[in-house]
Short mmCIF file of C-alpha atoms and ligand atoms in Angstrom, two decimals:
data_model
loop_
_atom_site.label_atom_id
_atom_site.label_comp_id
_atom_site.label_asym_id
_atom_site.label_seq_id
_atom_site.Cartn_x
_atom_site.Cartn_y
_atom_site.Cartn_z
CA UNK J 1 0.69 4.64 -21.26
CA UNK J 2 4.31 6.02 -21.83
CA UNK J 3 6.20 5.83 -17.98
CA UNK J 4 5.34 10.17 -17.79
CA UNK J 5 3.15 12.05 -15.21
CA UNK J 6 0.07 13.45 -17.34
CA UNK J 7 -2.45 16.28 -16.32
CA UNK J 8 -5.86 15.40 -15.87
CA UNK J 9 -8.63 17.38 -15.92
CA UNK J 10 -11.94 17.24 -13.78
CA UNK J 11 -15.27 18.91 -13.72
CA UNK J 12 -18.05 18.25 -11.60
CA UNK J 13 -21.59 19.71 -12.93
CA UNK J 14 -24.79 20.03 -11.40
CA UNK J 15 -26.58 19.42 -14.68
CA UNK J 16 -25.56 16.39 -17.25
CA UNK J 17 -25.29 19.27 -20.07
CA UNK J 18 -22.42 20.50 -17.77
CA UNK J 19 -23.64 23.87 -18.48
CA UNK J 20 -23.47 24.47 -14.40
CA UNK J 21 -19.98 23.68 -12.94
CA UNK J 22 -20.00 23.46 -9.45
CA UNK J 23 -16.29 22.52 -9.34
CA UNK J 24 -13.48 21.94 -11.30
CA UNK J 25 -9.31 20.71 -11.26
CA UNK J 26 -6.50 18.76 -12.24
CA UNK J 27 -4.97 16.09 -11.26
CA UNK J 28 -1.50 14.66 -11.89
CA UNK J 29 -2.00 11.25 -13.30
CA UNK J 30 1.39 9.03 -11.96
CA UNK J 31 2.88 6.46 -13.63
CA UNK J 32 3.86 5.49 -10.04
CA UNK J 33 0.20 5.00 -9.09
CA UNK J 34 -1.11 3.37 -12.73
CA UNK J 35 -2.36 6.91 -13.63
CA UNK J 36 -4.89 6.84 -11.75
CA UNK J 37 -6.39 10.00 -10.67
CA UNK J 38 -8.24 10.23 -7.21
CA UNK J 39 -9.69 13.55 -7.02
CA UNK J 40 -11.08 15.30 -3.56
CA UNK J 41 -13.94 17.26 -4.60
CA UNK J 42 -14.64 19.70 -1.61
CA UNK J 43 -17.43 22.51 -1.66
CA UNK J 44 -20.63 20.71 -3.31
CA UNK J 45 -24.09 20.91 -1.68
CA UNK J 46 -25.28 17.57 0.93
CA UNK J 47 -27.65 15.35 -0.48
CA UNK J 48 -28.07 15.92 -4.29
CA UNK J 49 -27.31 14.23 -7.57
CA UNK J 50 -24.16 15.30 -9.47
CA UNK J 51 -22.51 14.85 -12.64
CA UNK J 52 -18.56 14.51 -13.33
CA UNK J 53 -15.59 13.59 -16.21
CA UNK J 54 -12.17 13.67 -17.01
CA UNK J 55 -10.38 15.26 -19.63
CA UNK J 56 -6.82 14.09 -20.46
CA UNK J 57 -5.00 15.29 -23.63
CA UNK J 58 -7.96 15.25 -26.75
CA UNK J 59 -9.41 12.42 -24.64
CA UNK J 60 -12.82 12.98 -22.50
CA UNK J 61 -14.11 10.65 -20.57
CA UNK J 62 -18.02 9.06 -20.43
CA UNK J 63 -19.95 10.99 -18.22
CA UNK J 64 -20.74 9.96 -14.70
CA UNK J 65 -23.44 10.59 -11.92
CA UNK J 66 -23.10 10.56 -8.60
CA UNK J 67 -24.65 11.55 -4.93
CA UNK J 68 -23.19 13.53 -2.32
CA UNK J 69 -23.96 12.50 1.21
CA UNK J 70 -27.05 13.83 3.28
CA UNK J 71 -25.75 16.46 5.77
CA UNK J 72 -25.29 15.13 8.87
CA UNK J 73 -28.44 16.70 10.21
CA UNK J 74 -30.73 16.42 7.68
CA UNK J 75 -34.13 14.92 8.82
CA UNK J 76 -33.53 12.54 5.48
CA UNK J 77 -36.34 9.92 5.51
CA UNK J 78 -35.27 7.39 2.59
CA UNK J 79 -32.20 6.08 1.59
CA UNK J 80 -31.48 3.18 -1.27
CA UNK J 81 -28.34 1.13 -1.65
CA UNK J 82 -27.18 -1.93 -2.88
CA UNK J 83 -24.79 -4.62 -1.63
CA UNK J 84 -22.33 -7.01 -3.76
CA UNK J 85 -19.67 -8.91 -3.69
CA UNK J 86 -18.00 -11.90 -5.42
CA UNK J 87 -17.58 -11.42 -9.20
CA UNK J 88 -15.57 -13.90 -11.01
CA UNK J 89 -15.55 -12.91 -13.99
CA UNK J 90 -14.72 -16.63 -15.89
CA UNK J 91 -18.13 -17.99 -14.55
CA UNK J 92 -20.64 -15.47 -15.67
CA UNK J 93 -21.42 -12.12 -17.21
CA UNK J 94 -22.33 -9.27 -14.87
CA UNK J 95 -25.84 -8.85 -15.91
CA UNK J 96 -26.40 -8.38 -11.96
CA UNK J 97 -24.63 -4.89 -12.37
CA UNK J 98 -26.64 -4.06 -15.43
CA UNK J 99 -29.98 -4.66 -13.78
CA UNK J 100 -28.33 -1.94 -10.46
CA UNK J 101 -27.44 0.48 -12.87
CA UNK J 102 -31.07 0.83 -13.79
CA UNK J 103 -32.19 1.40 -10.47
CA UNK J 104 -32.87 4.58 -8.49
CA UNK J 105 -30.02 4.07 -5.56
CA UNK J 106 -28.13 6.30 -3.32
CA UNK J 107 -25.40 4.36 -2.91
CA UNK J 108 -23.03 0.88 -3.72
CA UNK J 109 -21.78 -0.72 -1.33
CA UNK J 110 -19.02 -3.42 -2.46
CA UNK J 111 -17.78 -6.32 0.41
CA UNK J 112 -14.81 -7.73 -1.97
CA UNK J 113 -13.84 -10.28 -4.03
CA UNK J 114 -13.90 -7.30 -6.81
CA UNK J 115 -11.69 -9.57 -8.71
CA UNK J 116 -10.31 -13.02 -8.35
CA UNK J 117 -7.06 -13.68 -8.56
CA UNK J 118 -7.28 -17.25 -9.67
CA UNK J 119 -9.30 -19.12 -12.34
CA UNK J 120 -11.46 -22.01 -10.98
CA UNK J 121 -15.29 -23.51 -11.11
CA UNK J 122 -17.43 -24.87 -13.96
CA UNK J 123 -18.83 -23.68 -17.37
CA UNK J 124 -16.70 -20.62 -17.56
CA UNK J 125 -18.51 -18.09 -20.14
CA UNK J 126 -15.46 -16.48 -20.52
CA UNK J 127 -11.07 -16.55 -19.73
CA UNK J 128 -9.20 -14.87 -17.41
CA UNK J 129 -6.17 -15.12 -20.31
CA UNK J 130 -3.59 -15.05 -17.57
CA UNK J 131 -2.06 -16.96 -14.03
CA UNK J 132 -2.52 -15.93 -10.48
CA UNK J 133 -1.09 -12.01 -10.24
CA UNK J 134 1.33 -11.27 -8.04
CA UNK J 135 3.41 -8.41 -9.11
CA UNK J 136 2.22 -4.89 -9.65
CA UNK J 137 1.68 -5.39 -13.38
CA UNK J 138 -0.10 -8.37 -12.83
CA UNK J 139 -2.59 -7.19 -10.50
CA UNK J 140 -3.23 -3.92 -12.34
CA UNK J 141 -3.48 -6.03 -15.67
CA UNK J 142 -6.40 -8.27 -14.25
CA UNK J 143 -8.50 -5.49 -12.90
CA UNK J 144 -8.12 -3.76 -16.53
CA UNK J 145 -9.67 -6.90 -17.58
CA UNK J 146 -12.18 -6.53 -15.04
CA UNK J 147 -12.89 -2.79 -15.47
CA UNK J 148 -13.56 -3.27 -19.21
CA UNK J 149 -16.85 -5.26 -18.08
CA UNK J 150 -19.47 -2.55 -19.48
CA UNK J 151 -21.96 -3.55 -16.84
CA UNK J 152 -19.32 -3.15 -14.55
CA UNK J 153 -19.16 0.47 -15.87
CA UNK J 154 -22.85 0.87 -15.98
CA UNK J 155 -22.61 0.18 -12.38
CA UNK J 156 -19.67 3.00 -11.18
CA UNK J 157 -20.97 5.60 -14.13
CA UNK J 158 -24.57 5.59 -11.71
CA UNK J 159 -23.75 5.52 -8.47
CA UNK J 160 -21.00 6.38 -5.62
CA UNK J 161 -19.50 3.71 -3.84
CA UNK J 162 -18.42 2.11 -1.05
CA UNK J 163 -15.35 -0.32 -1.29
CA UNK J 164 -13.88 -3.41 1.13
CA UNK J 165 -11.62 -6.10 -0.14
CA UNK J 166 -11.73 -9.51 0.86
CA UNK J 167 -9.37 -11.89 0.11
CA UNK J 168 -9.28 -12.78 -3.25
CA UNK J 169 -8.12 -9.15 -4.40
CA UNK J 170 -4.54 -10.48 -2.58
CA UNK J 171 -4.66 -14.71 -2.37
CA UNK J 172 -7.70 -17.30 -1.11
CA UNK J 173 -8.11 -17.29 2.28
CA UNK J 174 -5.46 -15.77 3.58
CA UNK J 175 -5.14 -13.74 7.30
CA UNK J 176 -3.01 -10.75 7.82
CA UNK J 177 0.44 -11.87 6.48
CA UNK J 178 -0.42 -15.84 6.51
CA UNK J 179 -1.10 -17.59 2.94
CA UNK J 180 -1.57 -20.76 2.50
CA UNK J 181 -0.60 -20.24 -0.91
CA UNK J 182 2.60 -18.29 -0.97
CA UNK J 183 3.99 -19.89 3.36
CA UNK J 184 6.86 -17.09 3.38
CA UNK J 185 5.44 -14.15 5.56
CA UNK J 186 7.73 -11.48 3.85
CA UNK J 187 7.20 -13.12 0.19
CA UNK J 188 3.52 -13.10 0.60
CA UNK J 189 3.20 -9.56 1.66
CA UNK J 190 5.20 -8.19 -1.27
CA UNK J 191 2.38 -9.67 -3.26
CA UNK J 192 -0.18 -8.04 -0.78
CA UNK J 193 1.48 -4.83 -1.02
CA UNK J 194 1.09 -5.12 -4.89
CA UNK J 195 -2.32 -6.34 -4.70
CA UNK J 196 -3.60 -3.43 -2.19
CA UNK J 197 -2.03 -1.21 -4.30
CA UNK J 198 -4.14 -2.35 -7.56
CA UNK J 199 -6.99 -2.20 -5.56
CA UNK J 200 -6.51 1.74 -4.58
CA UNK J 201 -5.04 2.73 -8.01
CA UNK J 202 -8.57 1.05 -9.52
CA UNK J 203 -11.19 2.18 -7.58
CA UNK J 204 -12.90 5.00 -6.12
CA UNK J 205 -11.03 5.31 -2.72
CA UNK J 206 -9.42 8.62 -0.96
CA UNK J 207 -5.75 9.42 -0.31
CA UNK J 208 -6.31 8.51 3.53
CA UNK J 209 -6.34 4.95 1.70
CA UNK J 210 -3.72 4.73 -0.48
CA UNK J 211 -1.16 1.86 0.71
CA UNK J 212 1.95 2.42 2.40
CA UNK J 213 4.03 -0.95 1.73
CA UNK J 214 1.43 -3.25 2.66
CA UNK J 215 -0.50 -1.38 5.09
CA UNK J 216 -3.76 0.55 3.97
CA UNK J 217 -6.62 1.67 6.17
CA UNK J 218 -9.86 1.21 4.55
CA UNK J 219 -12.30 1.14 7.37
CA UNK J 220 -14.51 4.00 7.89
CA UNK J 221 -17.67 5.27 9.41
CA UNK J 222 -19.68 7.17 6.68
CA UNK J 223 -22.76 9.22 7.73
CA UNK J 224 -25.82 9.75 5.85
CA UNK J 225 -28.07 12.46 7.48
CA UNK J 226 -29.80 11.48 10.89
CA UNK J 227 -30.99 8.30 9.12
CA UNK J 228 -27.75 6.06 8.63
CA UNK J 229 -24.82 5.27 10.04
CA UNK J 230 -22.63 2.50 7.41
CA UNK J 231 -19.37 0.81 9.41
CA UNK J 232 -17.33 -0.45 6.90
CA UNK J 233 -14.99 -2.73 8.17
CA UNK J 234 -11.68 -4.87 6.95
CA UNK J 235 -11.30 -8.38 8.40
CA UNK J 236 -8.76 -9.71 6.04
CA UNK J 237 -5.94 -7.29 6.55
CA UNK J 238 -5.21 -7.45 10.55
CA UNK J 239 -6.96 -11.33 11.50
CA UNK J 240 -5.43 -14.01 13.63
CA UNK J 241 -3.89 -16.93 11.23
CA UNK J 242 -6.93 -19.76 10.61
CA UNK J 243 -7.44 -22.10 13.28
CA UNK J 244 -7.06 -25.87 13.69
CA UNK J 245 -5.48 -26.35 10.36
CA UNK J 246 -1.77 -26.25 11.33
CA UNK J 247 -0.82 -23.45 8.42
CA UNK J 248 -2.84 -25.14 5.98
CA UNK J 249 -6.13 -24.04 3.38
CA UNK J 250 -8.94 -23.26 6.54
CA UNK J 251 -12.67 -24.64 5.02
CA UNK J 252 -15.05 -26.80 7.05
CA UNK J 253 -13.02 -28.46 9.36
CA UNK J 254 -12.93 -30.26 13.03
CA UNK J 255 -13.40 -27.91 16.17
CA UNK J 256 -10.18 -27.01 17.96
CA UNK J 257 -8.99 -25.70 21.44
CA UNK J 258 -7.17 -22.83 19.12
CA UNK J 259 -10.76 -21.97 17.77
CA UNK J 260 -11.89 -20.57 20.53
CA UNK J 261 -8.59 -18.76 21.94
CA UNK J 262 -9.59 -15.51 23.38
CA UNK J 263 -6.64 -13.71 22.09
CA UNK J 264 -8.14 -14.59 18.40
CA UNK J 265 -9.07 -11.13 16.46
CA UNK J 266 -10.49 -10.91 13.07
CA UNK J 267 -10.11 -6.79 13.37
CA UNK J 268 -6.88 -6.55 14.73
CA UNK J 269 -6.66 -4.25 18.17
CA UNK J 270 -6.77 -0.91 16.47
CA UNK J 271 -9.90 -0.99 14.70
CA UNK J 272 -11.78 -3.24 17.01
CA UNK J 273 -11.40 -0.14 19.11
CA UNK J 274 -12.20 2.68 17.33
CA UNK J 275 -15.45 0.13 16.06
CA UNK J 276 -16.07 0.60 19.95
CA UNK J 277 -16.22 3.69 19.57
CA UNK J 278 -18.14 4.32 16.61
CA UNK J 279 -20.55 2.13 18.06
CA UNK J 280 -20.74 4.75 20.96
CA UNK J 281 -20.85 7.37 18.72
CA UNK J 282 -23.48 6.34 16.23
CA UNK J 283 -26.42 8.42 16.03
CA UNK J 284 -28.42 7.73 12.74
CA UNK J 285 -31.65 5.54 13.15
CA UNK J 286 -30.09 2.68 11.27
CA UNK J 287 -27.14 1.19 12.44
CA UNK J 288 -25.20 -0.92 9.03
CA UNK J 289 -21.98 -2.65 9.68
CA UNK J 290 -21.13 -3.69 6.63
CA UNK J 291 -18.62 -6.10 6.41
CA UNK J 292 -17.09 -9.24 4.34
CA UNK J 293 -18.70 -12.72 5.32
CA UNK J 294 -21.57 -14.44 7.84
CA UNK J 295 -21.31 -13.32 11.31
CA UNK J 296 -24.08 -15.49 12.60
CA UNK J 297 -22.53 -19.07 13.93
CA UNK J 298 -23.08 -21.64 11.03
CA UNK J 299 -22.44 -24.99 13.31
CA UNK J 300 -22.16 -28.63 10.86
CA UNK J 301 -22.56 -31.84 12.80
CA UNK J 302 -21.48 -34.76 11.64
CA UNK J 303 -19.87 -38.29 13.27
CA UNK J 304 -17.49 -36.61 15.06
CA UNK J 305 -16.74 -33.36 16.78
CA UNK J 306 -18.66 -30.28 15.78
CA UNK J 307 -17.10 -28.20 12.27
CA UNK J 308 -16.86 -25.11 11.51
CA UNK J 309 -16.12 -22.97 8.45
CA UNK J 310 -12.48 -21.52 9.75
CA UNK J 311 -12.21 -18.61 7.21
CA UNK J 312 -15.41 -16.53 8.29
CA UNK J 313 -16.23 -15.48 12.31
CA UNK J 314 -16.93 -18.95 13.06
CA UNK J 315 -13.34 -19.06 13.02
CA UNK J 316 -12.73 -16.26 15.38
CA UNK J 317 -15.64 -16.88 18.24
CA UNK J 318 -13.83 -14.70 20.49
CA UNK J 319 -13.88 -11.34 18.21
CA UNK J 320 -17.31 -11.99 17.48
CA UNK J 321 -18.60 -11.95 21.06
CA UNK J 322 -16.50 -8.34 21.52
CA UNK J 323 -18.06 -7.16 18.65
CA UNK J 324 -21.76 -8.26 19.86
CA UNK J 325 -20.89 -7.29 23.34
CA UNK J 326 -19.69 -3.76 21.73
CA UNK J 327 -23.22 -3.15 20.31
CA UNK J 328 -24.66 -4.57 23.63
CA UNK J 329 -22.80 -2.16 25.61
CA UNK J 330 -23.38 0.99 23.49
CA UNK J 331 -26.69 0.42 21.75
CA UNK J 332 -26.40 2.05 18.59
CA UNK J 333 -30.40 1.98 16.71
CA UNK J 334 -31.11 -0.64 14.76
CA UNK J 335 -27.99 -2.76 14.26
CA UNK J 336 -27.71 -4.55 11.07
CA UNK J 337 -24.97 -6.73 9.75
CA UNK J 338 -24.62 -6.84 6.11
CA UNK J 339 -22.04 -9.36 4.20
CA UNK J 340 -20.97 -11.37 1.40
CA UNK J 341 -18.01 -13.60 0.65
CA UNK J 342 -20.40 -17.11 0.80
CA UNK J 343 -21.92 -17.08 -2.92
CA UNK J 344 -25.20 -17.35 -0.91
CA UNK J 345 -28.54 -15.49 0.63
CA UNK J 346 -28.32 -16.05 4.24
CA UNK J 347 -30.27 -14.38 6.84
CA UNK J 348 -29.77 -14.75 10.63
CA UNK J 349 -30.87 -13.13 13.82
CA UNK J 350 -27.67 -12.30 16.01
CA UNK J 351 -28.02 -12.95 19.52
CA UNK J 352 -26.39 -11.35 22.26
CA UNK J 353 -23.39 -13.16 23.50
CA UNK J 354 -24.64 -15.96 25.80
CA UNK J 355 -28.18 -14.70 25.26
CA UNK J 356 -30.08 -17.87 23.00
CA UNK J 357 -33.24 -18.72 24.85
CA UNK J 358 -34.92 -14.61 25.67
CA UNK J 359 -35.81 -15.01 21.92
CA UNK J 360 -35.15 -11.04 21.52
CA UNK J 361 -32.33 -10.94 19.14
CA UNK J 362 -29.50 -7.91 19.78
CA UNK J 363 -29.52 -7.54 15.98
CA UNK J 364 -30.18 -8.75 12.44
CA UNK J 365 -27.85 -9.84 9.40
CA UNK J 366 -28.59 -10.31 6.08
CA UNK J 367 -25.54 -11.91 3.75
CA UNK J 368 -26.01 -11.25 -0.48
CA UNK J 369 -24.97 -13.80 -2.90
CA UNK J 370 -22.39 -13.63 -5.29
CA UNK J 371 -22.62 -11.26 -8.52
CA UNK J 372 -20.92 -14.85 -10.47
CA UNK J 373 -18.74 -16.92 -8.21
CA UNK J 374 -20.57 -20.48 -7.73
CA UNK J 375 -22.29 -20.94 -4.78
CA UNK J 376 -22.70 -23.64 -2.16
CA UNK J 377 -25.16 -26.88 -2.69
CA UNK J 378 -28.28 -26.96 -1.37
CA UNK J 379 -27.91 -30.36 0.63
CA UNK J 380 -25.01 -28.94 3.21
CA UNK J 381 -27.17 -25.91 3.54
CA UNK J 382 -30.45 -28.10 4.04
CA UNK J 383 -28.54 -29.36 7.05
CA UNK J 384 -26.96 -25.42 8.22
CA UNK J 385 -30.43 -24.34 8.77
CA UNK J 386 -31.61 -27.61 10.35
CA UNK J 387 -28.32 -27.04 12.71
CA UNK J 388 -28.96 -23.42 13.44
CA UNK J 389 -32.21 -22.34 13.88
CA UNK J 390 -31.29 -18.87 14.34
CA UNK J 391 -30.37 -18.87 10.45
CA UNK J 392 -33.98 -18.13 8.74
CA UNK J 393 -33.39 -18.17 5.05
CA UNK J 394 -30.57 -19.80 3.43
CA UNK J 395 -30.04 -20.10 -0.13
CA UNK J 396 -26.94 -20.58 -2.79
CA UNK J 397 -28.10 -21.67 -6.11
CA UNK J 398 -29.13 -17.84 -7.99
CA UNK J 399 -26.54 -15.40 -8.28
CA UNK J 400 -27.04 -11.27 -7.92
CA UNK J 401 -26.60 -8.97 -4.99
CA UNK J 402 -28.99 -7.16 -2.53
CA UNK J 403 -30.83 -4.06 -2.21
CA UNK J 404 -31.61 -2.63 1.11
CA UNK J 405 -34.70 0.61 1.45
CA UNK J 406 -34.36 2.23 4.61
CA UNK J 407 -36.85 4.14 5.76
CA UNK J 408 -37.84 6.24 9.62
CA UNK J 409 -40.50 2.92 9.64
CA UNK J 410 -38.28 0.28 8.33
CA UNK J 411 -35.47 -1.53 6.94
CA UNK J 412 -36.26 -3.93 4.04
CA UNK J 413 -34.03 -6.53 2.34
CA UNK J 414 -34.38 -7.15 -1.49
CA UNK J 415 -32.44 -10.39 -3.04
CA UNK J 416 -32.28 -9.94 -6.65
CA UNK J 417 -31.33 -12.98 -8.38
CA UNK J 418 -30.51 -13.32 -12.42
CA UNK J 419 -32.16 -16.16 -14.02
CA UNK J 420 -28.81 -16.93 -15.59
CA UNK J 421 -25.51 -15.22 -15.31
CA UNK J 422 -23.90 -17.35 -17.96
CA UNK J 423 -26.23 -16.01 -20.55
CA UNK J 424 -25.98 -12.24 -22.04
CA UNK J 425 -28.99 -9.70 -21.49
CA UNK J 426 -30.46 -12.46 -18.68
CA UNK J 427 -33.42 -10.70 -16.73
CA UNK J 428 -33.01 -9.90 -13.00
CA UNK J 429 -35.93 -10.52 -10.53
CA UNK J 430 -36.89 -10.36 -6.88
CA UNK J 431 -35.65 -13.79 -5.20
CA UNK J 432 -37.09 -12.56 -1.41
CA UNK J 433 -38.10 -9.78 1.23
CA UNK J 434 -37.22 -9.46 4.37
CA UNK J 435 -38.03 -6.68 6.84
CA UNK J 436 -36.66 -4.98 9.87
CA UNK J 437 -39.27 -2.52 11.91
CA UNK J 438 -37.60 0.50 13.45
CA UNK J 439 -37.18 -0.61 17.03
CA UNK J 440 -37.78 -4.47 16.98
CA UNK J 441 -34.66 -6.22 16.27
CA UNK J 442 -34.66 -9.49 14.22
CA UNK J 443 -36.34 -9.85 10.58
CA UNK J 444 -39.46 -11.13 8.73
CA UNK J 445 -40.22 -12.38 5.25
CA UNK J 446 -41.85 -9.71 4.07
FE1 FE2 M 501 -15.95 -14.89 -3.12
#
């Protein structure tokens, strides 16, 4: 695109003939914000299917659907979404997203690791054809790559979404402004503040989300009808530096005083507060927090002292019993934890803090596996759920993402699993079930 601001136009049509507009505008496409356009429809009915597309110039987009949100009060009795996360594209296609596309869904849901910023793992199907981004170009260049996926597409033509990063949309593993990659606070988050805003420019987020330097608020409480409350939360951009590995790459390591520092956040202050308060505040039957990685403790024993997996909430104990204790407090219906991040099914009853032995758990979680990114082998987690009871189903070898039916009776759990990412047109199918019933916290195989 030449470096000039160009008009873009927008309808939105209740029919895919567009022969019924219900709105219509332009937008000024920036060369300042990669042209993207992020338009603010306002005016369309609650709870119904739409159709939308862009006209720049002689160009017109493909056509795309989409759902608006239940009214707040609507007695709505079903809802459909999916969860995903982790998609590197080198180490399979995204025949996951194909399969989604195909289904009848309200709603995405996306818990980062959109794209990776480095190449790594085995039998790559297909090449990055560039190093780790870090400036503006760079980051915008690899989700171009990323976008061109025509499942990918398939995916975002079908159905409105939700979006969190995790880390890899910046650098591995990093916390707030620590990287274990780039050690210089004020280097690393120029290359956050380019990363972040990639991320906006590329998908579907508001203006309340557009970076400032490299500061963005993405978390948000979305309401659908008297059914569902999603919390969408960010625990990359404002969490406490790893513990117990002195600066270094966090991953299983030795227990540490630090570890359990009550001071620790994964949050930060300002949204574990208003998450207090949209717990208080929730008032749909089903309670999702949706959010990047395993909340349930994941314990490894060994020869010597207890480990832990530093990166995800077994890093920051402390945060996780405010969080727990926040749900305790308030009792929002029906909590339920969704995540991503480990390349693996997990699925864990959360117990209150301190509570273990009453056997009533205060809520249940339910983690997806990776859309590509190589998962975990099954001998270390043959000995997490021998460890940790409380973790029911864990399982890293199939790749795919999750689909979650919610209904006034229940909640229930679908992992769909490809047979084989790394070939083209691979079927998806149904790895397991689990179900929540309305009122009984903890699941069942279903
Ligand atoms: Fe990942």
């Amino acid at each position: 695109m030449p470096p000039e601001t160009v008009a873009v136009e927008w309808q939105v049509a209740e029919d895919e003939g567009f022969t019924r507009l219900a709105a219509r505008g332009t937008e000024m496409a920036e060369p300042g914000f990669g042209h993207s356009v992020h338009a603010e429809v306002r005016g369309l009915r609650p709870g119904r299917v739409y159709w939308y597309r862009f006209r720049a110039g002689q160009a017109v987009s493909p056509i795309g659907r989409t759902r608006t949100a239940p009214a707040a009060a609507a007695n709505n009795e079903r809802f459909r979404f999916a969860f995903a996360s982790c998609q590197q594209y080198e180490q399979g296609y995204f025949g996951a997203y194909r399969d989604m596309a195909r289904r009848d869904l309200d709603l995405v849901v996306h818990l980062g690791d959109y794209i990776y910023e480095k190449s790594w793992g085995r039998h790559l199907v297909r090449r990055h054809e560039a190093g780790i981004p870090t400036t503006l170009r760079e980051f915008r260049n690899r989700y171009a790559l990323y976008k061109l996926d025509a499942d990918l597409q398939a995916a975002h033509a079908a159905f409105p979404w939700l979006a969190v990063w995790d880390d890899h949309e910046v650098a591995d593993d990093y916390a707030d402004d620590r990287s274990y990659t780039t050690r210089d606070p004020e280097r690393f988050l120029k290359i956050r503040a380019a990363a972040y805003q990639a991320y906006w420019e590329h998908m579907p987020l508001p203006l309340s989300a557009r970076p400032r330097g490299p500061a963005a608020t993405i978390y948000e409480r979305y309401r659908f009808g008297r059914l569902l409350d999603i919390m969408l939360l960010d625990d990359r951009q404002y969490r406490s530096a790893p513990a117990c590995v002195n600066g270094g790459r966090p991953g299983t390591v030795a227990d540490c005083a630090e570890r359990s520092q009550p001071g620790r956040t994964m949050l930060g202050k300002a949204q574990e507060a208003w998450l207090d308060r949209q717990m208080a505040a929730a008032a749909g039957r089903w309670t999702i927090v949706a959010q990047q990685t395993l909340m349930a403790e994941l314990v490894r024993h060994g020869d010597g002292p207890d480990r832990y997996w530093m990166d995800g909430w077994d890093g920051y104990p402390a945060a996780r019993t405010r969080l727990l204790e926040s749900i305790r407090r308030h009792r929002p219906r029906n909590p339920v934890v969704v995540g991503g991040d480990r390349h693996a099914n997990f699925v864990a009853d959360l117990a209150a803090p301190g509570d273990r032995s009453s056997g009533v758990p205060l809520a249940s979680e339910f983690v997806g596996t990776s859309i590509t990114s190589q998962g975990p082998g099954e001998k270390g987690l043959h000995d997490a759920r021998t460890a940790n009871p409380h973790i029911k189903y864990a399982r890293g070898d199939k790749r795919g993402y999750a689909t979650v039916e919610l209904s006034a009776k229940n909640c229930v759990v679908g992992f769909e699993a490809i047979d084989d990412e790394k070939q083209a047109g691979s079927a998806v199918r149904r790895l397991a079930t689990f179900a929540v019933e309305d009122g009984v916290p903890g699941s069942k195989a279903a």
